[in-house]
Coordinates of C-alpha atoms and ligand atoms in Angstrom, one line a residue:
X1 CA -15.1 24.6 25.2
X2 CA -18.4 25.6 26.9
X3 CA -21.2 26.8 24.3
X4 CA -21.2 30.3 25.3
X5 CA -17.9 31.2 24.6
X6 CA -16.7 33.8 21.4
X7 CA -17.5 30.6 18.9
X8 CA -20.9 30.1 21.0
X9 CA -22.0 33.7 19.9
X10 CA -20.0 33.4 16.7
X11 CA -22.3 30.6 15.7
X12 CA -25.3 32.8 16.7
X13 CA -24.1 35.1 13.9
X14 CA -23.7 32.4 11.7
X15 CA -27.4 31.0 12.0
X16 CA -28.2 34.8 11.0
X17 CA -26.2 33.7 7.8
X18 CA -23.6 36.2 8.6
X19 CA -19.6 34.9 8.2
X20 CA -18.0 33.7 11.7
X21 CA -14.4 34.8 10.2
X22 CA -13.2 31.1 10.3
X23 CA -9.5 30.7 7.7
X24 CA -9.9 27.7 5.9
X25 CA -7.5 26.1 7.2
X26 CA -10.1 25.7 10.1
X27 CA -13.5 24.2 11.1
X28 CA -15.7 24.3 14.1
X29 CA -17.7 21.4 15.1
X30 CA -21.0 20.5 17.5
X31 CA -21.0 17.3 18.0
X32 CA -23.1 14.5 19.7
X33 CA -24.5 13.9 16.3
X34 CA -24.5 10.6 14.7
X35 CA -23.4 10.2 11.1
X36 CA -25.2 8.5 9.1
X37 CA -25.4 8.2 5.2
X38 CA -23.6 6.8 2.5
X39 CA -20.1 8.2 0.9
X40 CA -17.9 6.9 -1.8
X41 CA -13.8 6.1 -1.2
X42 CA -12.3 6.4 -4.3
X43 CA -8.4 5.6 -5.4
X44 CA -5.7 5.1 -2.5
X45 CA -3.9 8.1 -1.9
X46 CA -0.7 5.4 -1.2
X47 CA -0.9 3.7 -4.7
X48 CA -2.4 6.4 -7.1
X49 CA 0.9 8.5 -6.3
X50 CA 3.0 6.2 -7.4
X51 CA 1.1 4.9 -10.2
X52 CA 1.8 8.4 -11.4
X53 CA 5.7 8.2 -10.6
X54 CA 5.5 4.5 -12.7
X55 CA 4.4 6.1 -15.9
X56 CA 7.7 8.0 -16.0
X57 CA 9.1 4.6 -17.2
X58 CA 6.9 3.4 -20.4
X59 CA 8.0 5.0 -23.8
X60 CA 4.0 5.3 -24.3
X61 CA 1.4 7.0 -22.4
X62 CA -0.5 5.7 -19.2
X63 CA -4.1 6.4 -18.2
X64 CA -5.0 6.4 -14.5
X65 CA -8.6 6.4 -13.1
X66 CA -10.2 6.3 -9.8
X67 CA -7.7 9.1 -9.0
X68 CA -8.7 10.9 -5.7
X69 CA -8.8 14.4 -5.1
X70 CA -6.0 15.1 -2.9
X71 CA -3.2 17.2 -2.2
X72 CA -1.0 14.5 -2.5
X73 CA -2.1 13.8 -6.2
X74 CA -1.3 17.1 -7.5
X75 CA 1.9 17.3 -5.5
X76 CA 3.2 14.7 -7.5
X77 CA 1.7 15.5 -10.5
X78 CA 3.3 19.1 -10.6
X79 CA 6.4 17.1 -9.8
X80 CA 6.2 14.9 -12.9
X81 CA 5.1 18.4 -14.8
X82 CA 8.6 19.6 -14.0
X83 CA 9.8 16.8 -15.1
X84 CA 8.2 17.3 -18.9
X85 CA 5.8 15.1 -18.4
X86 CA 2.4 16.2 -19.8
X87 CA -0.1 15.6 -17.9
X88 CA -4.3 15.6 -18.8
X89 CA -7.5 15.3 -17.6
X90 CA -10.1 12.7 -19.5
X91 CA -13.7 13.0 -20.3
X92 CA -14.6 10.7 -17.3
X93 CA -12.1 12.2 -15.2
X94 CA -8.8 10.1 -15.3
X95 CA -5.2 11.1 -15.8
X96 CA -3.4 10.9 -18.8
X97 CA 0.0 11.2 -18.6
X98 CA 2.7 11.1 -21.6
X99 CA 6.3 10.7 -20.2
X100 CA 7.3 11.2 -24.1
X101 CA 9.2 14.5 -23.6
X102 CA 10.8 13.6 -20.1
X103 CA 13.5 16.1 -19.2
X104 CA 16.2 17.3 -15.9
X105 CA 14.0 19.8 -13.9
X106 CA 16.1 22.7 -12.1
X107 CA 16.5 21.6 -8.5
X108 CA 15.4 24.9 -6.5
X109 CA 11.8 23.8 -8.8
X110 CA 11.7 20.8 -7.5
X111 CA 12.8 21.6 -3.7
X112 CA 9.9 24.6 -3.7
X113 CA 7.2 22.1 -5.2
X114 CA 8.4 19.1 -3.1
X115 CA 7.7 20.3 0.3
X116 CA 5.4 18.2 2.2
X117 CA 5.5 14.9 0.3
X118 CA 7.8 11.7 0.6
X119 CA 6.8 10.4 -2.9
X120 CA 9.9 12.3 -4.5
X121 CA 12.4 9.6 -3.7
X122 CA 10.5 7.4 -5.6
X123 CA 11.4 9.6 -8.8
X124 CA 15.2 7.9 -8.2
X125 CA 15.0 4.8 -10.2
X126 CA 12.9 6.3 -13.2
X127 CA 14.8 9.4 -13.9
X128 CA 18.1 7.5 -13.4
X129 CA 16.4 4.7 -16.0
X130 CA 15.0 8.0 -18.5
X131 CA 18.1 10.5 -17.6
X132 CA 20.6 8.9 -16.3
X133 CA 20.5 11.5 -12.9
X134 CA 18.2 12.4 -10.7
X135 CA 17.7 15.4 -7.9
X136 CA 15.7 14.6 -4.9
X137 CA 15.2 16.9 -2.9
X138 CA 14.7 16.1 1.4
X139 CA 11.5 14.6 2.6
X140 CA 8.2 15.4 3.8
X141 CA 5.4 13.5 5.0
X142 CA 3.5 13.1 8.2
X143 CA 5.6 14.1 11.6
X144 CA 5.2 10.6 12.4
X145 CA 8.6 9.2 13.3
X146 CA 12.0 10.4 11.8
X147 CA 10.9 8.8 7.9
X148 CA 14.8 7.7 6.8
X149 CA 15.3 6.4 3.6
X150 CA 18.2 4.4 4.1
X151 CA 16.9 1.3 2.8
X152 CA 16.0 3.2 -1.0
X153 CA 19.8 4.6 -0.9
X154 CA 21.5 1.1 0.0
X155 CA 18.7 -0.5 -2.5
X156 CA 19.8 2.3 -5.7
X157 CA 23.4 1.5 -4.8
X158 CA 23.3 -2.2 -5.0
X159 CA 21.3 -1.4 -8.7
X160 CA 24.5 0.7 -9.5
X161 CA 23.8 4.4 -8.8
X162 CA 26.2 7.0 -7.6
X163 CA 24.6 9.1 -4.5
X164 CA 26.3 12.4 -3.7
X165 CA 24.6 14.2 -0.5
X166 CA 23.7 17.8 -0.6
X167 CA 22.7 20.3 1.0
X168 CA 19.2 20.4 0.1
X169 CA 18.9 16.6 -1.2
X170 CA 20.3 13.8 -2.9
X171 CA 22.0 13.8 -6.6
X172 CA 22.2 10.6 -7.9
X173 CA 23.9 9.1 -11.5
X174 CA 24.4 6.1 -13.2
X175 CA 27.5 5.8 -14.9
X176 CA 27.0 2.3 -16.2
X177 CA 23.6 2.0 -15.9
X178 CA 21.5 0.0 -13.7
X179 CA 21.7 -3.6 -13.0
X180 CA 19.8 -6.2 -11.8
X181 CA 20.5 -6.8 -7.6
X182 CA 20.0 -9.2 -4.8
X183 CA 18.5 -7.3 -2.2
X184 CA 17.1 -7.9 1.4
X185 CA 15.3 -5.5 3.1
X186 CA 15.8 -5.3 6.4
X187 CA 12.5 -4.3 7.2
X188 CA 9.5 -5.2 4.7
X189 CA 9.6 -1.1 3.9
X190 CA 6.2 -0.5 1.5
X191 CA 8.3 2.5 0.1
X192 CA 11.8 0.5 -0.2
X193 CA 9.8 -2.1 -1.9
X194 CA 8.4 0.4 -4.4
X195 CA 12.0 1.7 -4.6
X196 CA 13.4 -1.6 -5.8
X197 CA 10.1 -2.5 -8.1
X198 CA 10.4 0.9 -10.2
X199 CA 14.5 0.7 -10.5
X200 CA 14.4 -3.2 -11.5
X201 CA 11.8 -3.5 -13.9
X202 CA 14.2 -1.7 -16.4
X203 CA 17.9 -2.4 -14.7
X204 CA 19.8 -5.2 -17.0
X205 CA 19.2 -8.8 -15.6
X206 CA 17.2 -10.2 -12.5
X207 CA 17.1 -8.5 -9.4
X208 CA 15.5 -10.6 -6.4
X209 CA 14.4 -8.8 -3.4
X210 CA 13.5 -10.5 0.6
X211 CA 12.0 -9.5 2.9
X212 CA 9.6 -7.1 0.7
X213 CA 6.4 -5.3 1.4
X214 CA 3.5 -7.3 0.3
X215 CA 0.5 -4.6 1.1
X216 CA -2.7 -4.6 -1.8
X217 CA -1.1 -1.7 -2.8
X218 CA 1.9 -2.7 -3.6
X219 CA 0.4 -5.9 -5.2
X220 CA -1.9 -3.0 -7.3
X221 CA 1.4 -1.2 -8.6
X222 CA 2.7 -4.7 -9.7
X223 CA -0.5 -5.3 -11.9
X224 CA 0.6 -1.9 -13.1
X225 CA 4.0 -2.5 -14.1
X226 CA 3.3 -5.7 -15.7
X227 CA 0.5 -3.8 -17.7
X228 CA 3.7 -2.1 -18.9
X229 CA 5.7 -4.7 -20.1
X230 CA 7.5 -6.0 -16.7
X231 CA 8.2 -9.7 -15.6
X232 CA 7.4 -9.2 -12.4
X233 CA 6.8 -13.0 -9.6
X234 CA 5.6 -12.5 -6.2
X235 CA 7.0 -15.3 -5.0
X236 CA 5.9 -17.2 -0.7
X237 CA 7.4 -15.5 2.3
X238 CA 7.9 -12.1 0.6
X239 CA 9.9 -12.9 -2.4
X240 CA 9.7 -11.0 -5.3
X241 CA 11.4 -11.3 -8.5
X242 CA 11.7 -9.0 -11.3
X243 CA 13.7 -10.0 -15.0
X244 CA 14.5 -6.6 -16.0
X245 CA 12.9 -5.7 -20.2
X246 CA 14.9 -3.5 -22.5
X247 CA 11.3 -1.2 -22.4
X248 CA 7.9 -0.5 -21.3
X249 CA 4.9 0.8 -22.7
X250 CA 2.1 2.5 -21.0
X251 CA -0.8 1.5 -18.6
X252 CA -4.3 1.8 -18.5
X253 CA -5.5 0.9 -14.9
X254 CA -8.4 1.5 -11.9
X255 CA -6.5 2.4 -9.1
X256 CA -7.5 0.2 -6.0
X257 CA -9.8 1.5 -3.4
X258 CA -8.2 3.9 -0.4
X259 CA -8.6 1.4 2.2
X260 CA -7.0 3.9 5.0
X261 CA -9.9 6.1 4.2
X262 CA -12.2 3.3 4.5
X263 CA -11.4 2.4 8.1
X264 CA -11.6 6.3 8.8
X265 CA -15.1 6.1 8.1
X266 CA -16.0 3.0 9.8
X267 CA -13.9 4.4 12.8
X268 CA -16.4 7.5 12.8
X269 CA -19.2 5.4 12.6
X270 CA -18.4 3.6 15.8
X271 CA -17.4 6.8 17.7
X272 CA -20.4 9.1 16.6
X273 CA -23.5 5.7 16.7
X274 CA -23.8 6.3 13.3
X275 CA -24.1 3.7 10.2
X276 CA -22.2 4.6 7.1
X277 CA -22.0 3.0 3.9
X278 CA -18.5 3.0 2.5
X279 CA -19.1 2.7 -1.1
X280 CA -15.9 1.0 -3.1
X281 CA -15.0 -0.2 -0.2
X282 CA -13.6 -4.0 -0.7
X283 CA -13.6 -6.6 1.7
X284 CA -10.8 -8.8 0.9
X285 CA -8.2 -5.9 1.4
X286 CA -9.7 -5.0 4.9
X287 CA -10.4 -8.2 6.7
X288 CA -8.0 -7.8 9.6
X289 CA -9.5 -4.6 10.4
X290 CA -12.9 -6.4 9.8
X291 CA -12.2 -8.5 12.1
X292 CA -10.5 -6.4 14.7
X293 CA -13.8 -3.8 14.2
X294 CA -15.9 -6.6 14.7
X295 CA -14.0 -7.9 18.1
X296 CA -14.8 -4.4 19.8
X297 CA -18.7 -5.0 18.9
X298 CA -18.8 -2.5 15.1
X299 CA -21.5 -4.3 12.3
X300 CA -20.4 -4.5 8.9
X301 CA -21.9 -5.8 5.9
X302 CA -20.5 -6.4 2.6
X303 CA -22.3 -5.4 -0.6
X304 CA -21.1 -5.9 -4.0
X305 CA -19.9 -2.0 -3.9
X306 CA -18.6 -1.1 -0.4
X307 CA -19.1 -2.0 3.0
X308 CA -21.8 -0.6 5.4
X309 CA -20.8 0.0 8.8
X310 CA -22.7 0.8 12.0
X311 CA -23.3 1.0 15.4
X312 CA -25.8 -1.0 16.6
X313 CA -26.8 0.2 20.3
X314 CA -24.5 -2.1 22.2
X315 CA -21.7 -1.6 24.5
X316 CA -18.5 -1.5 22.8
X317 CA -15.8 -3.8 24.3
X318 CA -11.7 -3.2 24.9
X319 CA -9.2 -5.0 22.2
X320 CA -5.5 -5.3 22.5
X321 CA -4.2 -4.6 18.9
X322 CA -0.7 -4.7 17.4
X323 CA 0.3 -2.5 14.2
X324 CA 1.8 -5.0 12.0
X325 CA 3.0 -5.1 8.0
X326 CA 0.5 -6.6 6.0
X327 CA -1.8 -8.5 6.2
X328 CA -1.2 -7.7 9.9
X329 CA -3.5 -4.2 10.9
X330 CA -2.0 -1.2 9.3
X331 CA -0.3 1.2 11.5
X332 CA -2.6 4.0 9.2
X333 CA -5.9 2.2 10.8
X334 CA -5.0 2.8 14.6
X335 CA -5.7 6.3 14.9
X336 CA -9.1 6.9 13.9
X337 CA -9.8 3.5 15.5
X338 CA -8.8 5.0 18.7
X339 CA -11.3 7.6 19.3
X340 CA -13.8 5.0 19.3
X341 CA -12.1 2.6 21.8
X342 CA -12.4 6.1 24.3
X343 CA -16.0 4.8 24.2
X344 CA -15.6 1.1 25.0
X345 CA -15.8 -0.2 28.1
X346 CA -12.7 -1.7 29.6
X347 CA -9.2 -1.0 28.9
X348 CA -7.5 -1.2 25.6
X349 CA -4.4 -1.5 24.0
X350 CA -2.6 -0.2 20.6
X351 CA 0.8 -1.2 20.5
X352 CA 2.0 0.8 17.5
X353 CA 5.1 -1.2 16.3
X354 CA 5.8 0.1 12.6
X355 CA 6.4 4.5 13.5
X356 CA 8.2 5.6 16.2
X357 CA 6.0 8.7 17.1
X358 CA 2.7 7.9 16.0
X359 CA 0.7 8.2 19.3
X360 CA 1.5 11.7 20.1
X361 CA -2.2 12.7 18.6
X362 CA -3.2 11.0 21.7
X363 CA -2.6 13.9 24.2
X364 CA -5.7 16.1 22.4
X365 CA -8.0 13.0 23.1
X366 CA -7.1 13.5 26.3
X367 CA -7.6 17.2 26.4
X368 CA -11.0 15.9 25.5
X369 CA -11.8 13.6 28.3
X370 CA -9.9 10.7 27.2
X371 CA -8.1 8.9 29.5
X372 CA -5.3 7.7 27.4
X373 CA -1.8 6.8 29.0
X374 CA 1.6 6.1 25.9
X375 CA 4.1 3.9 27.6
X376 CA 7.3 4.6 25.7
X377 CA 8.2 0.9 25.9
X378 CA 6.0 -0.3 24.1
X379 CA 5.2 -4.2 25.4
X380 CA 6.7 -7.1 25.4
X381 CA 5.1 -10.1 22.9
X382 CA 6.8 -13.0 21.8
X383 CA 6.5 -13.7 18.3
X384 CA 6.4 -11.4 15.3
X385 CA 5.9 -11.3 11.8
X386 CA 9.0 -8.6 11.8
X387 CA 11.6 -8.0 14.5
X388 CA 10.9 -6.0 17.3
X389 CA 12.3 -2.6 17.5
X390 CA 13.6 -0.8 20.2
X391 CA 11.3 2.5 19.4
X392 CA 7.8 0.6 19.7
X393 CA 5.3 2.5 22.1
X394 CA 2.0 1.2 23.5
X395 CA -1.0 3.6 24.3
X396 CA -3.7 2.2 27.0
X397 CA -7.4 3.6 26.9
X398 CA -9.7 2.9 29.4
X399 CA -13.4 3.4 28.6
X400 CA -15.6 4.9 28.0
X401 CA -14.9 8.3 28.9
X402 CA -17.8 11.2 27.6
X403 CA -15.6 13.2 25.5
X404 CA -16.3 17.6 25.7
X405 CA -15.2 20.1 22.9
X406 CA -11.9 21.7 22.8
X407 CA -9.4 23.7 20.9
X408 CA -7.0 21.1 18.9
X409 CA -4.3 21.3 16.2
X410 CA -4.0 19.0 13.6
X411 CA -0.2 17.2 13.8
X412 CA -0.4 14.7 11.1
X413 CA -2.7 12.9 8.3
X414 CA -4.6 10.5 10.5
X415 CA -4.7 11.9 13.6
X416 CA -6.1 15.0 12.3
X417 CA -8.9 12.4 11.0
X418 CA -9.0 11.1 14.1
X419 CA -10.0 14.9 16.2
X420 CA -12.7 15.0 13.3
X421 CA -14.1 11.7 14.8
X422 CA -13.5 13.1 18.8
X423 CA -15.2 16.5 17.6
X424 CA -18.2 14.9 15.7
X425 CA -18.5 12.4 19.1
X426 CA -17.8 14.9 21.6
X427 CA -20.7 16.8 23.6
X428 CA -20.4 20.5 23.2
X429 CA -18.6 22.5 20.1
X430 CA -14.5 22.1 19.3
X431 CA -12.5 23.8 16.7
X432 CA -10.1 21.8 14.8
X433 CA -7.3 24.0 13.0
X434 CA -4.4 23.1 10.6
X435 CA -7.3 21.5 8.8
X436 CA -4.9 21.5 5.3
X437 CA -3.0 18.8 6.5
X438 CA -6.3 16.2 6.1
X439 CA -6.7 16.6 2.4
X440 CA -3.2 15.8 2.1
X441 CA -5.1 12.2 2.3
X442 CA -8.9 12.4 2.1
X443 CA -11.0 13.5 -1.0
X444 CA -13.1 16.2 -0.5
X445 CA -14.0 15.2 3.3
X446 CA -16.2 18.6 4.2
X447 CA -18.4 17.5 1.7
X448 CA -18.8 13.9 2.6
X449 CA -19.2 15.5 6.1
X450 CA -22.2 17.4 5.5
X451 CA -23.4 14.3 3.5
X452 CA -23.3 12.6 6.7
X453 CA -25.3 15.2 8.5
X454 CA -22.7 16.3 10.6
X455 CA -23.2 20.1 12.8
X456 CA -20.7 22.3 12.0
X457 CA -19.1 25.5 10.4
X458 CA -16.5 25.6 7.6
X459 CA -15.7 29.0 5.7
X460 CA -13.5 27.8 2.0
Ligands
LIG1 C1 4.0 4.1 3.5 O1 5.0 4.9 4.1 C2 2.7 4.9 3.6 N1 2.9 6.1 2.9 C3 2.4 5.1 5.0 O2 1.1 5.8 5.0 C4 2.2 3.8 5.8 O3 1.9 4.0 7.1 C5 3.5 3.0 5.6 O4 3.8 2.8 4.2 C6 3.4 1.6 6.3 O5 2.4 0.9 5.7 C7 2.9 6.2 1.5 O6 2.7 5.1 0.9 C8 3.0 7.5 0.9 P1 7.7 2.3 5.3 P2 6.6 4.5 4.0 O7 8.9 2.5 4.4 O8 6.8 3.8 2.7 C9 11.3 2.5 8.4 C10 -0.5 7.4 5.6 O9 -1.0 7.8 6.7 N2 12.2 2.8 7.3 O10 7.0 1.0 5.2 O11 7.4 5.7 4.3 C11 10.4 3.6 8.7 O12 11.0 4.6 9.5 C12 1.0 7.1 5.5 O13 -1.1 7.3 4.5 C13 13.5 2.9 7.5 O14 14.0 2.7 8.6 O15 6.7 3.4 5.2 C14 9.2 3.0 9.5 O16 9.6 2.7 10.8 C15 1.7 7.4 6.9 N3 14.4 3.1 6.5 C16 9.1 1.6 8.8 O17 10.4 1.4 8.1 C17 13.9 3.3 5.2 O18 14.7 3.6 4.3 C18 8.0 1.5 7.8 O19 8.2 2.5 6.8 C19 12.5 3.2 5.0 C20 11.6 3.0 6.0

């Protein structure tokens, strides 16, 4: 987008402090600007949600802090809301929830209010456990791959639940309760995992489950559960076993640091020269990406409250990296990461091996002046911590390429993150639309943009 176009003169007006007419669902951007400054990541969007969904279970109330500012948080907790769950705000800003008056919501509430989340089949073993039924209704969530929740329905089965299909959802029942299981994933699932931990912890007798996701997360909603009351053993090789309790209390708990937001920010660092200090930001639940950031010539340094990162002048040099389960490199990491490979010099490769369609984002990078190519086939490794599927793509970025402004659309949670990062790096002005979809996952991120110093224009 050259600068003299309609947003060229539009941002004329806008110097003369007069409105451009941007929606704000919209933002335009001149980069070629470092960032540089210090933000603060709180609570991770992929635990605080369903530490909310866990307090359904404790005859007491919970108390949840560190709780970001995101879409996704209040999503959930107008979910719970229909669920008779009251929900409050404390003095220092943490969530109170009492799950004492639990009742059936109406389904058409919970289908309008549901849309663009996936955390709604986690409501399955809880309500069963509280209700004895549950309505759930389809999934949202990023366009990222074809999301099916086949492992959760073969997982609430083996507990004991009935699961009728309908039109709009899932109705599910217990007619003699829930009991304890011997499960196997067949893919260390992070949601299947929560799945089986929130149905067992109350299901009569043990349930074991292989083959389970072991991310920080997940380890964070265990702490929370046993808070509860649970009996909960993460055993070697992705074991974990739960004795089921007759009840559970509440919770009072810190929700751990949104480390998908971290690497966001370290990514931007390394694509705009900038140095950012990432605070709450913790080490020990980001060293692969540490290391990987690192390999392609990033600084970091690790302070008692975050993590700085920075550019430091250098060239940056190609990596060849594999999504993985943890504490392989998180399939949420590679696309912001991406953008600032455009810039190294040499060829490199993300071979995305968890989602199916997670490098489409790629083709607006290109529109950019990235020179990206996806092969469909992904590439062939050897070993694995999980079997290879047949779905795996491979994108290969040769560097570095000046990136210009353009026109893009945002298609899901991280890549949107990641057109901030080309925009902000870019030479010359872009305009990023479908902005909404970004603080589905990242608190209040115009603010810690203009924090930063970043040029641009942004109309709430
Ligand atoms: C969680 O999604 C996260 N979302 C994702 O983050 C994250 O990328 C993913 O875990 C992997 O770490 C939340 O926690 C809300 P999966 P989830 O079940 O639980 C297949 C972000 O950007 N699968 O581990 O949905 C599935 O298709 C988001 O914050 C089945 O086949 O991920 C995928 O290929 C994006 N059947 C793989 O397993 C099932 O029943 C991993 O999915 C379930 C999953």
């Amino acid at each position: 987008m050259s600068d003299k176009t309609a947003e060229g003169l539009k941002l004329d007006a806008k110097k003369s402090g007069q409105r451009v007419g941007l929606t704000s669902d919209e933002i335009i951007i001149n980069g070629g600007r470092p960032l540089r400054g210090r933000i603060e990541v709180r609570g991770a969007k992929n635990l605080a949600t369903k530490a909310m969904v866990a307090a359904l279970l404790g005859k007491k109330k919970s108390v949840l802090r560190n709780v970001p500012n995101i879409s996704d948080v209040r999503v959930v907790a107008g979910l719970l809301a229909l669920h008779g769950v009251l929900i409050t705000r404390g003095k220092n800003d943490e969530w109170i929830l009492d799950p004492s008056n639990v009742e059936v919501a109406h389904a058409p509430d919970i289908d309008a209010h549901a849309g663009s989340s996936r955390i709604p089949i986690l409501f399955c073993g809880p309500l069963l456990h509280r209700l004895g039924e549950a309505f759930i209704p389809d999934l949202g969530g990023c366009r990222i791959g074809d999301r099916p929740i086949d492992f959760h329905l073969d997982a609430l089965r083996e507990f004991g639940a009935v699961i009728e299909k309908l039109p709009s959802g899932i109705s599910l029942t217990a007619p003699n309760g829930l009991h304890g299981a011997n499960i196997e994933l067949p893919y260390p699932s992070v949601g299947a995992t929560e799945q089986v931990l929130l149905t067992a912890v109350l299901a009569k007798g043990q349930t074991e489950l292989r083959n389970a996701a072991i991310e920080p997360e997940i380890v964070d909603l265990i702490c929370i559960l046993q808070k509860m009351g649970a009996i909960i053993t993460i055993e070697a090789n992705r074991v974990i076993f739960i004795e089921g309790v007759e009840e559970l209390g509440g919770y009072n708990h810190k929700a751990i640091f949104d480390r998908n937001e971290a690497a966001s920010w370290a990514a931007a660092a390394l694509a705009t020269k900038g140095d950012i200090m990432v605070g709450g930001a913790r080490q020990e639940d980001m060293m692969t990406f540490l290391n990987a950031y690192r390999k392609i010539g990033g600084q970091f340094e690790v302070l008692d409250d975050g993590i700085r990162f920075w550019h430091d002048g250098e060239a940056l040099k190609p990596v060849i990296i594999e999504t993985d389960v943890h504490p392989g490199f998180m399939t949420d990491w590679q696309q912001p990461l991406v953008v600032a490979l455009t810039q190294a010099e040499g060829v490199s490769t993300i071979h995305e091996t968890v989602y199916e369609n997670r490098l489409g984002f790629t083709s607006a990078l290109n529109k950019m002046g990235a020179q990206i190519v996806v092969h469909e086939q992904g590439l062939d490794d050897g070993q694995r911590r999980v079997m290879r599927r047949e779905f795996e793509q491979a994108a290969v970025i040769t560097g570095p390429t000046p990136l210009h402004g353009a026109e893009v659309e945002v298609p899901d949670l991280r890549g949107g993150f990641s057109y901030l990062i080309a925009a902000l790096a870019a030479e010359g002005q872009s305009k990023i639309t479908n902005l909404g979809i970004i603080s589905r996952g990242y608190e209040n991120f115009i603010e810690k943009l203009r924090k930063l110093g970043a040029d641009f224009i942004f109309e709430a």
